[in-house]
Coordinates of C-alpha atoms in Angstrom, one line a residue:
Chain A
M21 CA 27.8 32.0 -6.2
K22 CA 30.9 30.9 -5.8
S23 CA 31.2 27.4 -5.1
E24 CA 34.8 25.9 -3.9
I25 CA 34.4 22.6 -1.6
L26 CA 36.7 21.7 1.3
Y27 CA 39.6 18.8 2.3
P28 CA 38.3 17.0 -0.9
G29 CA 37.8 12.8 -0.7
A30 CA 36.2 11.1 1.9
F31 CA 34.7 14.4 4.4
P32 CA 34.8 17.0 1.9
M33 CA 32.7 20.2 2.7
V34 CA 31.3 22.8 0.0
R35 CA 31.8 27.1 1.0
I36 CA 28.9 28.8 -1.1
A37 CA 29.5 32.3 -1.1
L38 CA 27.5 34.3 -1.7
A39 CA 26.4 38.1 -2.9
S40 CA 23.5 40.4 -1.3
G41 CA 20.5 38.9 -2.5
E42 CA 21.6 35.2 -4.1
S43 CA 20.2 32.3 -2.6
V44 CA 20.9 28.7 -3.1
K45 CA 18.4 25.9 -2.0
A46 CA 20.2 23.0 -0.4
E47 CA 18.5 19.3 0.9
S48 CA 16.8 20.6 4.4
G49 CA 19.6 19.7 6.9
A50 CA 22.9 19.9 4.6
M51 CA 23.2 23.1 6.7
V52 CA 26.9 23.4 8.6
A53 CA 27.7 26.9 8.7
A54 CA 26.3 30.6 7.7
S55 CA 27.2 33.8 8.0
P56 CA 25.5 35.4 9.6
T57 CA 23.7 37.5 7.1
I58 CA 22.5 34.0 5.8
D59 CA 18.8 34.0 6.1
V60 CA 16.7 30.0 6.9
E61 CA 13.7 29.5 4.6
S62 CA 12.1 26.9 4.2
K63 CA 10.7 26.5 1.2
L64 CA 8.3 23.8 -1.5
E65 CA 10.2 24.0 -4.2
G66 CA 7.6 22.9 -7.1
G67 CA 5.1 23.5 -5.1
F68 CA 3.0 22.2 -2.1
L69 CA 1.1 18.9 -4.6
S70 CA 4.9 18.7 -5.9
A71 CA 6.8 18.9 -2.7
L72 CA 4.1 16.1 -1.2
S73 CA 4.5 13.9 -4.5
R74 CA 8.8 14.1 -3.8
K75 CA 7.7 13.5 0.2
V76 CA 5.5 11.1 0.0
L77 CA 6.7 9.2 -3.5
T78 CA 10.6 9.9 -3.5
G79 CA 11.2 9.6 -0.1
E80 CA 12.9 12.2 -0.6
K81 CA 12.8 15.5 1.4
F82 CA 9.7 17.2 2.0
F83 CA 11.2 21.1 2.0
F84 CA 14.4 22.9 0.3
Q85 CA 16.4 24.8 2.8
T86 CA 16.5 27.8 1.1
L87 CA 19.8 29.8 2.5
R88 CA 19.7 33.9 1.3
A89 CA 21.9 36.5 1.5
A90 CA 19.2 38.4 3.0
R91 CA 21.4 41.2 4.9
G92 CA 24.2 40.9 2.7
A93 CA 27.1 39.1 1.6
G94 CA 27.7 35.7 3.1
E95 CA 28.9 32.2 2.9
V96 CA 26.9 29.0 3.7
L97 CA 28.9 25.9 4.7
L98 CA 27.2 22.5 3.2
A99 CA 27.6 19.1 4.1
P100 CA 26.1 15.8 2.5
T101 CA 24.6 13.1 5.3
V102 CA 27.2 10.4 4.2
P103 CA 30.5 10.0 2.9
G104 CA 32.2 10.6 0.2
E105 CA 32.7 12.6 -2.9
I106 CA 31.2 16.6 -3.9
V107 CA 30.9 18.0 -7.0
I108 CA 30.2 21.2 -8.3
M109 CA 28.6 20.8 -11.7
E110 CA 27.9 24.3 -13.9
L111 CA 24.1 23.9 -15.8
D112 CA 24.0 25.9 -19.2
D113 CA 20.0 25.5 -19.7
I114 CA 20.3 22.6 -22.3
H115 CA 21.8 19.8 -20.6
E116 CA 19.2 18.0 -18.4
Y117 CA 20.1 15.4 -15.5
M118 CA 19.1 12.8 -14.4
V119 CA 20.0 12.5 -10.4
Q120 CA 18.3 9.5 -7.7
K121 CA 17.2 10.7 -4.3
D122 CA 20.4 10.8 -3.1
G123 CA 22.7 12.2 -4.5
F124 CA 21.5 16.2 -4.7
L125 CA 23.3 18.6 -2.6
A126 CA 21.8 22.0 -3.2
G127 CA 21.4 24.4 -5.8
A128 CA 21.5 27.7 -7.8
E129 CA 17.6 29.4 -7.2
S130 CA 17.7 29.2 -10.4
V131 CA 18.7 25.5 -11.0
K132 CA 14.8 23.7 -11.9
I133 CA 13.6 20.2 -9.9
E134 CA 11.0 17.9 -10.3
S135 CA 9.9 15.0 -9.8
R136 CA 9.9 12.2 -12.8
M137 CA 8.2 9.2 -12.9
Q138 CA 9.9 5.8 -14.5
S139 CA 9.1 2.8 -16.3
L140 CA 7.3 -0.1 -14.5
S141 CA 10.3 -2.4 -14.7
R142 CA 12.3 0.4 -13.9
G143 CA 11.0 1.8 -11.0
L144 CA 9.7 -1.6 -9.8
L145 CA 13.6 -3.4 -10.4
G146 CA 16.1 -0.1 -11.0
G147 CA 16.6 0.2 -6.9
E148 CA 16.3 4.7 -7.4
G149 CA 12.0 3.8 -6.5
F150 CA 9.2 5.3 -9.2
F151 CA 10.2 9.0 -8.9
I152 CA 13.8 10.6 -9.3
L153 CA 14.8 14.2 -9.8
K154 CA 15.2 15.5 -13.0
I155 CA 16.9 18.3 -12.7
S156 CA 17.2 21.2 -15.2
G157 CA 17.4 25.3 -15.3
K158 CA 20.9 27.4 -15.4
G159 CA 22.9 27.4 -12.4
P160 CA 26.1 25.4 -10.3
L161 CA 24.1 22.0 -9.8
I162 CA 26.2 20.3 -6.4
L163 CA 26.0 16.7 -6.1
N164 CA 27.4 13.9 -4.1
S165 CA 28.0 10.2 -3.9
F166 CA 28.6 7.6 -1.7
G167 CA 32.8 6.4 -1.7
A168 CA 34.4 9.0 -4.6
I169 CA 32.0 10.0 -7.9
H170 CA 33.2 8.9 -11.3
K171 CA 32.2 9.8 -14.5
V172 CA 31.7 8.7 -17.4
E173 CA 31.3 9.0 -21.5
L174 CA 29.4 7.0 -23.3
K175 CA 29.2 8.0 -26.9
P176 CA 26.0 8.0 -29.5
D177 CA 25.1 4.3 -29.4
E178 CA 28.1 3.0 -27.0
E179 CA 27.0 1.0 -24.0
Y180 CA 27.7 0.2 -20.3
I181 CA 26.5 -1.9 -17.4
V182 CA 26.6 -0.2 -13.7
D183 CA 25.0 -2.6 -11.3
N184 CA 21.6 0.2 -9.6
S185 CA 22.3 0.6 -6.0
H186 CA 26.4 2.8 -7.9
L187 CA 23.9 5.1 -9.5
V188 CA 24.5 8.6 -8.7
A189 CA 23.1 10.7 -12.5
W190 CA 22.4 10.5 -15.7
T191 CA 22.0 13.0 -18.3
A192 CA 18.7 12.6 -19.9
T193 CA 20.0 12.2 -23.4
T194 CA 21.5 8.7 -22.0
T195 CA 18.5 5.8 -22.1
Y196 CA 18.8 2.8 -20.5
T197 CA 17.1 -0.3 -20.0
I198 CA 17.1 -3.1 -16.3
E199 CA 18.5 -6.1 -16.7
K200 CA 19.9 -9.6 -14.9
A201 CA 23.7 -9.8 -14.1
S202 CA 24.3 -12.9 -15.4
A203 CA 22.6 -15.0 -18.0
G204 CA 20.6 -17.0 -15.8
W205 CA 18.4 -16.0 -12.8
I206 CA 20.1 -18.0 -10.4
A207 CA 23.6 -16.1 -11.1
S208 CA 22.4 -13.7 -11.2
F209 CA 21.8 -13.1 -7.2
T210 CA 24.5 -15.4 -6.5
S211 CA 26.7 -13.7 -8.4
G212 CA 25.7 -9.9 -6.0
E213 CA 24.7 -8.7 -8.4
G214 CA 21.7 -9.1 -9.1
F215 CA 19.7 -6.5 -11.7
V216 CA 21.7 -4.2 -13.6
C217 CA 21.5 -1.3 -15.9
R218 CA 22.6 -1.8 -18.6
F219 CA 22.9 2.3 -20.2
R220 CA 23.3 4.0 -23.1
G221 CA 25.4 6.5 -24.7
P222 CA 25.5 9.2 -25.6
G223 CA 25.4 11.3 -22.3
L224 CA 27.1 10.9 -18.7
V225 CA 26.9 8.3 -16.0
Y226 CA 28.2 9.6 -12.4
I227 CA 28.4 6.1 -10.6
Q228 CA 29.5 6.3 -7.0
S229 CA 32.7 3.4 -5.1
R230 CA 30.3 2.4 -2.8
N231 CA 26.7 1.4 -1.9
P232 CA 24.9 2.4 0.4
G233 CA 23.0 -0.5 0.7
G234 CA 25.8 -3.0 0.6
F235 CA 27.5 -1.0 3.2
G236 CA 24.7 -1.4 5.5
A237 CA 24.3 -4.6 5.4
W238 CA 27.8 -5.4 5.7
I239 CA 27.5 -2.5 9.3
R240 CA 24.3 -4.3 10.4
Q241 CA 26.5 -7.2 12.0
F242 CA 28.4 -5.3 14.2
I243 CA 24.9 -4.1 15.2
P244 CA 24.3 -6.1 19.1
V245 CA 21.5 -7.3 19.0
S246 CA 19.2 -6.0 22.1
E247 CA 16.3 -8.3 23.5
Chain B
M7 CA 27.2 32.9 -11.7
E8 CA 29.9 30.8 -11.3
S9 CA 31.5 27.8 -10.6
S10 CA 35.1 28.0 -9.2
K11 CA 35.6 25.4 -9.0
E12 CA 35.7 24.0 -13.3
S13 CA 33.0 22.1 -13.1
S14 CA 33.6 18.3 -14.0
A15 CA 30.4 18.5 -16.5
P16 CA 30.2 19.9 -19.6
G17 CA 28.5 22.9 -21.1
S18 CA 31.2 25.0 -19.0
T19 CA 32.3 25.1 -22.4
S20 CA 29.2 27.5 -23.6
A21 CA 29.5 29.9 -19.9
S22 CA 31.1 32.4 -22.6
T23 CA 28.1 32.3 -25.7
S24 CA 26.4 35.1 -26.2
T25 CA 23.8 33.3 -28.0
F26 CA 21.2 30.5 -26.4
P27 CA 22.4 26.3 -26.5
N28 CA 18.9 25.7 -27.9
A29 CA 20.4 21.8 -28.6
L30 CA 22.8 19.4 -28.4
C31 CA 25.1 17.6 -30.3
F32 CA 26.7 14.2 -30.2
G33 CA 29.4 12.1 -32.0
S34 CA 32.1 10.0 -32.2
D35 CA 34.5 13.2 -32.7
L36 CA 33.0 15.4 -30.0
P37 CA 32.9 15.5 -26.4
A38 CA 30.5 12.6 -25.1
A39 CA 27.8 15.2 -22.8
G40 CA 26.8 16.3 -26.1
V41 CA 27.9 20.2 -27.9
P42 CA 25.4 23.1 -27.4
C43 CA 24.9 25.0 -30.0
Q44 CA 22.3 27.5 -31.5
V45 CA 19.9 25.3 -34.3
E46 CA 18.2 27.1 -37.1
V47 CA 15.5 25.3 -39.3
T48 CA 16.0 26.7 -42.8
P49 CA 13.9 25.4 -45.8
V50 CA 17.8 23.4 -47.0
G51 CA 18.6 21.5 -43.7
L52 CA 19.6 22.5 -40.5
H53 CA 22.1 25.1 -39.4
L54 CA 24.4 25.0 -36.5
L55 CA 26.1 27.5 -35.4
L56 CA 28.8 26.9 -32.4
P57 CA 30.6 30.1 -30.6
Q58 CA 34.1 28.5 -31.1
P59 CA 35.0 24.6 -32.6
V60 CA 34.7 22.3 -30.1
G61 CA 36.7 18.0 -31.4
G62 CA 35.5 17.8 -34.7
M63 CA 32.4 20.8 -35.3
R64 CA 33.2 23.8 -37.0
T65 CA 31.4 27.1 -35.6
D66 CA 29.2 27.1 -38.6
E67 CA 27.6 24.2 -40.3
T68 CA 25.1 23.5 -42.3
V69 CA 23.7 19.5 -42.6
P70 CA 20.8 19.1 -45.3
F71 CA 17.7 17.4 -44.6
A72 CA 19.0 14.2 -46.9
G73 CA 19.8 11.9 -45.3
M74 CA 18.7 12.5 -41.7
S75 CA 16.4 10.6 -39.4
V76 CA 14.6 10.9 -36.5
K77 CA 13.2 9.6 -33.4
A78 CA 12.2 10.9 -29.8
G79 CA 14.7 10.6 -27.0
G80 CA 15.2 12.5 -23.9
F81 CA 14.2 11.3 -20.4
D82 CA 10.5 12.2 -21.2
H83 CA 10.3 11.6 -24.4
D84 CA 10.1 14.8 -25.2
Q85 CA 13.0 15.7 -27.6
L86 CA 13.1 15.1 -30.6
V87 CA 16.5 13.2 -32.0
V88 CA 18.1 13.8 -35.6
T89 CA 20.9 11.6 -36.2
W90 CA 23.6 11.9 -39.5
P91 CA 25.4 10.1 -41.9
H92 CA 29.0 12.2 -40.9
Q93 CA 33.0 10.7 -42.2
G94 CA 32.0 7.3 -42.1
N95 CA 30.1 7.7 -38.5
S96 CA 27.7 9.3 -37.7
R97 CA 27.0 12.5 -35.9
T98 CA 23.1 13.2 -33.3
L99 CA 21.1 16.7 -32.5
Y100 CA 19.4 16.2 -29.9
L101 CA 16.5 19.2 -29.4
K102 CA 14.3 20.3 -26.7
D103 CA 12.6 23.6 -27.6
P104 CA 9.0 22.5 -28.5
S105 CA 8.7 26.0 -31.2
L106 CA 12.6 24.4 -32.2
I107 CA 11.0 20.5 -33.1
A108 CA 7.9 22.4 -35.0
S109 CA 9.5 24.3 -37.4
F110 CA 11.5 21.8 -37.7
R111 CA 8.3 19.7 -38.7
R112 CA 6.5 21.9 -40.5
S113 CA 9.8 22.5 -42.6
A114 CA 10.7 18.8 -42.8
P115 CA 11.0 17.2 -46.7
P116 CA 8.1 14.9 -47.9
E117 CA 10.7 12.3 -46.8
L118 CA 11.1 12.4 -43.6
I119 CA 6.9 13.4 -42.5
P120 CA 6.0 10.2 -42.0
H121 CA 9.0 9.8 -39.8
L122 CA 8.3 12.3 -37.9
E123 CA 3.8 11.4 -37.5
R124 CA 5.5 8.1 -36.1
T125 CA 8.0 9.6 -33.8
A126 CA 4.6 11.6 -33.0
G127 CA 2.6 8.5 -32.2
K128 CA 5.8 6.7 -30.6
V129 CA 5.8 9.7 -27.7
R130 CA 2.0 9.9 -27.0
R131 CA 2.3 5.9 -26.5
V132 CA 5.0 6.7 -23.8
R133 CA 3.0 9.2 -22.2
L134 CA -0.4 8.3 -22.4
G135 CA 1.9 4.7 -21.2
R136 CA 3.4 6.5 -18.2
R137 CA 1.0 8.6 -17.4
T138 CA -1.7 5.0 -17.2
L139 CA 1.2 3.7 -14.1
L140 CA -0.2 6.9 -12.5
A141 CA -3.4 7.3 -12.4
I142 CA -2.6 3.4 -11.5
A143 CA -0.2 3.7 -8.3
V144 CA -2.3 6.8 -7.7
G145 CA -5.8 5.1 -8.0
A146 CA -5.6 2.1 -6.6
P147 CA -5.3 2.9 -3.4
L148 CA -7.9 5.6 -3.7
A149 CA -10.5 3.0 -5.2
L150 CA -10.0 0.4 -1.9
V151 CA -10.4 3.2 -0.1
V152 CA -13.1 4.0 -1.7
T153 CA -14.7 0.7 -2.4
L154 CA -13.8 0.2 1.7
W155 CA -16.1 3.3 2.6
L156 CA -19.0 2.4 0.5
G157 CA -18.9 -1.0 0.6
S158 CA -18.4 -1.7 4.2
D159 CA -21.6 -1.5 5.7
T160 CA -22.4 -4.3 3.2
L161 CA -19.0 -6.5 4.2
V162 CA -19.6 -6.1 7.6
N163 CA -23.4 -7.1 7.6
M164 CA -22.2 -10.5 5.4
A165 CA -19.5 -10.6 8.8
V166 CA -21.0 -10.6 11.5
S167 CA -24.5 -12.4 9.9
R168 CA -22.0 -15.1 10.0
I169 CA -21.3 -14.6 14.5
P170 CA -23.3 -16.6 16.4
V171 CA -25.3 -15.2 19.5
E172 CA -24.2 -17.8 21.4
W173 CA -20.5 -15.9 21.2
E174 CA -22.1 -12.7 21.3
R175 CA -23.8 -13.0 24.0
A176 CA -20.4 -13.8 25.6
I177 CA -18.6 -10.9 24.0
G178 CA -21.8 -9.1 25.4
E179 CA -21.4 -10.8 29.2
S180 CA -18.1 -10.2 29.9
A181 CA -18.2 -6.5 29.0
S182 CA -21.4 -5.8 31.1
R183 CA -20.1 -8.3 34.3
E184 CA -16.5 -6.2 33.5
F185 CA -18.4 -2.6 34.0
I186 CA -20.9 -3.9 36.8
A187 CA -18.8 -4.7 39.0
G188 CA -16.7 -1.8 39.5
Q189 CA -21.0 0.0 39.9
T190 CA -23.6 0.1 42.9
V191 CA -26.6 -2.5 41.2
V192 CA -30.2 -1.8 42.5
K193 CA -31.5 -5.4 42.5
E194 CA -34.9 -5.2 43.8
G195 CA -37.6 -2.5 44.4
A196 CA -39.9 -0.4 42.8
A197 CA -38.0 1.3 40.5
V198 CA -36.2 -2.9 39.3
A199 CA -39.9 -4.5 39.5
A200 CA -40.9 -1.0 37.4
V201 CA -38.6 -1.2 34.7
Q202 CA -38.3 -4.7 33.9
E203 CA -42.8 -4.1 33.8
I204 CA -41.4 -2.3 30.4
T205 CA -39.2 -4.0 29.3
K206 CA -41.4 -7.1 29.5
R207 CA -44.0 -5.1 27.8
L208 CA -41.1 -4.5 24.8
T209 CA -39.4 -8.0 24.3
D210 CA -43.2 -9.4 24.3
Q211 CA -43.6 -7.5 21.6
I212 CA -40.5 -8.9 19.8
P213 CA -41.1 -11.8 17.3
D214 CA -38.4 -14.7 17.3
N215 CA -36.2 -12.8 20.2
P216 CA -32.8 -14.8 19.8
Y217 CA -31.7 -12.8 23.1
Q218 CA -32.3 -13.3 26.6
F219 CA -32.8 -9.5 28.2
Q220 CA -31.0 -8.7 31.1
V221 CA -32.2 -5.4 32.6
T222 CA -30.0 -3.8 35.1
V223 CA -30.1 -0.6 37.1
V224 CA -26.9 0.7 38.7
R225 CA -26.9 3.8 41.0
S226 CA -25.7 6.4 39.4
D227 CA -27.2 10.2 38.8
T228 CA -25.9 9.9 35.5
V229 CA -28.7 10.4 32.1
N230 CA -27.7 7.0 30.6
A231 CA -28.4 4.4 29.7
F232 CA -27.0 1.5 27.3
A233 CA -27.1 -1.6 25.6
L234 CA -23.5 -4.9 25.3
P235 CA -24.1 -7.0 22.5
G236 CA -26.7 -10.1 23.2
G237 CA -28.7 -8.0 25.3
Y238 CA -27.3 -6.2 28.1
V239 CA -29.0 -3.8 29.3
V240 CA -27.8 -1.0 32.1
V241 CA -30.3 1.5 33.7
F242 CA -29.2 4.1 35.5
T243 CA -31.1 5.7 38.3
G244 CA -30.0 9.2 37.2
L245 CA -32.5 7.7 33.5
L246 CA -35.2 7.1 35.9
K247 CA -35.9 10.6 38.4
K248 CA -35.5 12.6 34.7
A249 CA -37.6 10.9 33.4
E250 CA -41.2 12.4 34.1
S251 CA -43.4 9.2 32.7
P252 CA -43.0 5.5 32.3
D253 CA -43.4 6.1 28.6
E254 CA -40.2 7.9 28.9
V255 CA -38.4 5.4 30.2
A256 CA -40.0 3.0 27.7
G257 CA -38.6 4.9 24.7
V258 CA -34.9 5.3 26.2
L259 CA -35.0 1.3 26.2
G260 CA -36.6 0.6 23.3
H261 CA -34.0 2.5 21.8
E262 CA -31.3 -0.3 23.6
L263 CA -33.1 -3.1 22.4
N264 CA -32.8 -1.9 19.2
H265 CA -29.4 -1.5 18.8
V266 CA -29.3 -4.8 20.2
L267 CA -31.8 -6.6 18.2
L268 CA -29.5 -5.0 14.7
R269 CA -26.6 -6.2 16.5
H270 CA -24.8 -2.0 16.6
G271 CA -22.6 -3.1 18.7
L272 CA -21.3 -6.1 16.8
E273 CA -21.3 -4.2 13.6
R274 CA -19.2 -1.5 15.8
I275 CA -16.8 -4.3 16.9
V276 CA -15.9 -5.7 13.3
K277 CA -16.1 -2.8 11.1
T278 CA -13.6 -1.2 13.4
L279 CA -10.9 -3.9 13.6
G280 CA -12.3 -4.5 9.8
I281 CA -10.9 -1.1 8.4
V282 CA -7.5 -1.7 11.3
A283 CA -6.8 -5.1 9.6
V284 CA -7.2 -4.1 6.1
V285 CA -5.3 -0.6 6.4
T286 CA -2.4 -2.3 8.6
I287 CA -2.1 -4.9 5.4
F288 CA -1.7 -2.2 2.8
T289 CA -0.2 0.2 3.9
G290 CA 2.3 -1.9 6.0
N291 CA 2.7 1.0 8.7
Q292 CA 0.9 4.0 9.6
E293 CA 3.4 6.4 10.3
G294 CA 3.0 10.4 9.0
L295 CA 0.8 11.5 7.0
V296 CA -0.5 8.6 5.7
G297 CA -1.0 7.4 9.4
L298 CA -2.5 10.3 9.9
A299 CA -4.9 9.9 6.7
Q300 CA -5.6 6.3 8.1
R301 CA -6.9 7.3 11.0
L302 CA -9.5 9.7 9.9
G303 CA -10.9 7.7 7.8
I304 CA -11.2 5.0 11.1
E305 CA -12.3 8.2 12.7
L306 CA -15.0 9.1 9.8
I307 CA -16.2 5.9 8.7
T308 CA -17.2 5.2 13.0
L309 CA -19.1 8.1 12.8
K310 CA -21.2 7.7 10.1
F311 CA -22.2 4.6 10.9
G312 CA -23.3 5.3 14.8
R313 CA -25.2 8.2 13.6
D314 CA -27.6 5.5 11.0
Q315 CA -27.1 4.0 13.8
E316 CA -28.4 5.5 15.7
R317 CA -31.8 6.9 13.6
E318 CA -32.1 2.7 12.6
A319 CA -32.8 2.4 16.7
D320 CA -34.3 5.2 17.4
L321 CA -37.5 4.3 14.2
G322 CA -37.4 0.6 15.7
G323 CA -38.1 1.5 19.1
L324 CA -40.4 4.3 18.5
R325 CA -41.9 0.7 16.4
L326 CA -41.7 -1.1 19.0
V327 CA -42.6 1.4 22.2
H328 CA -46.4 1.5 20.1
R329 CA -46.6 -2.0 19.2
A330 CA -46.4 -2.7 23.3
K331 CA -49.3 -0.1 23.7
I332 CA -47.3 2.9 25.1
S333 CA -47.2 6.3 24.1
P334 CA -44.7 7.4 22.2
D335 CA -45.4 10.7 23.6
G336 CA -42.5 9.6 26.2
M337 CA -39.6 9.1 24.1
I338 CA -39.8 11.9 22.3
R339 CA -40.4 14.4 25.2
F340 CA -37.6 12.7 26.6
F341 CA -35.3 13.4 24.0
E342 CA -36.2 16.9 23.1
R343 CA -35.7 18.1 27.1
L344 CA -32.1 16.2 27.3
S345 CA -31.6 20.2 25.7
P346 CA -28.1 20.6 24.4
A347 CA -27.7 22.3 27.2
D348 CA -27.3 19.7 30.1
K349 CA -24.0 18.6 28.2
Q350 CA -22.6 17.9 31.0
Q351 CA -24.8 15.7 33.6
V352 CA -26.2 14.2 30.8
E353 CA -24.5 12.0 29.5
L354 CA -26.5 10.1 27.5
L355 CA -26.4 13.3 25.1
S356 CA -23.1 12.2 23.7
T357 CA -23.2 8.4 23.5
H358 CA -26.7 9.5 21.3
P359 CA -26.3 13.0 19.8
M360 CA -30.2 14.7 19.6
S361 CA -30.6 17.0 16.7
A362 CA -33.3 18.6 15.7
A363 CA -34.0 16.6 13.0
R364 CA -33.7 13.8 14.8
A365 CA -36.2 14.9 16.8
E366 CA -37.9 16.1 14.2
R367 CA -37.4 12.5 12.2
L368 CA -39.3 10.9 14.9
K369 CA -42.4 13.3 15.5
T370 CA -43.4 12.1 11.6
E371 CA -42.6 8.4 11.8
A372 CA -45.0 8.6 15.3
A373 CA -48.0 10.9 13.0
S374 CA -48.4 7.7 10.6
L375 CA -48.4 5.4 12.7
P376 CA -52.4 4.3 13.4
R377 CA -53.6 6.6 16.5
Q378 CA -54.7 3.7 20.0
E379 CA -55.1 4.8 23.1
P380 CA -51.9 3.7 25.7
E381 CA -52.5 0.9 28.2
P382 CA -51.5 2.0 31.5
F383 CA -49.0 0.9 33.3
T384 CA -49.7 -0.9 37.2
F385 CA -47.2 0.7 39.0
A386 CA -47.4 4.6 40.1
W387 CA -44.6 6.4 38.4
K388 CA -44.2 9.4 41.2
G389 CA -43.7 5.9 43.7
V390 CA -41.4 4.2 41.8
Q391 CA -39.4 7.8 41.4
A392 CA -40.2 8.4 45.7
A393 CA -39.0 4.8 46.4
L394 CA -34.5 5.5 44.4

């Protein structure tokens, strides 16, 4: 499996070359085009119950699609729904990533995807819901963001504050707590930040330069209200 | 597998590693994503192996147990985090492999043991907390459904008992008027007189009857009769034609009157409305799987409910018929004769599903009642049927 990002920037696409027999799992609906040698299979990642819990609890797509080069080598083109960057990471079986539910685009077949529950306060206030994806294993993992993706590197015990709606992914060695953006409750909300996540190293945090919720609220004002 | 775009994540450094990395090493002089390394537990400490030097880390380092501190880490609290001082700073190692953690615990010197035990205790607490949260998240809606299912009869009965008879009559009257408007009503004649006589025989035996029973005979070949809340009973001429004796009609009427007396119609209305209201309030919407489960739940409950009501009305009807000095055999015989093969023509069967068990129950009940000589009706049944 060789992957390459086409048209980097706001409207990228990823081209994945598969050797005969190789496969890639992708978010369902992510396929743009494929060689005729590629079969599209729908698969319940991690079994039916796990897939069902992912669907019901994280709002993530019930099925991942598996694109398999069943009849010889070929390529697939994948793209996310929202405008924004795509990054390819190489998992090495020791790094684990926590990924918010819209961040996953595709991964090698050897990449393992599980649903993980967060603590009560993180689930309620973190803006990511109670369940997030834990991605481990070996091979390429492809994430997408809304806007540009920005990597923050944290040394041991180094801290960084991130607005919760700008989170894409973080390493499992990084811990975080939810807190108010300002000292007072009123200031927290009037500043427009509400709750933020205080990350603590070591590890990496990937953030997106645009906030999907904020964009939705902004665009809503231009949509004519029908009676 | 390899990526043609140089990965923005770490780990690409270890791509050429022949040894399997089983730990991540962090430090202020090391990459933020951590350095994947191979860790071995030795009697004196930890032995760290790297394929090539990274940052300030050599390919082969031994860290003595002395000076180490431990805690739990990682998202699932399943990693052992080992920290030790290093050149005025500190190094941190995340161990993920359970067998590696186990061998660390075995080899650790006595001064580290209390720390390890405390860490293990904390991990267990975190896991228990998470499981409890999951159990609550799954259990609470389930408990609500079970409570509704089991406690609904009590709740419904409480609600129904507060509804005055006048309201019930108003509901029944409007429903009955609506139904009769589209039908041909038989206003007088032998059949009407006979039905009224049978009804009076039965209603005279009801103590403290709050209802003014009103029986309407409707011209239709449908073999059926039904009762609306408030005492509005409708009998189709098809039923009268099919019945071989007035005892049989009395049996059906006794059953229908008991639906009214036991306020089954109201119970049904309250129950259906109540479940829909609770479920809608609780879930906010009825989409997808959840909606399907709710709908199924409603249907199952109403089905069970209906069957219980039928049983109640059967037994109440049989006793009423007996009190009115009418032979209960007519009721049993009529139900038995309506074989399921007649289902298309006999609507009574679809609204009152017959089963062998139901007829058997009636027979057992009839046998337990004291024997008595039935009192005849004032009309000749053949004549009544001829007048239809």
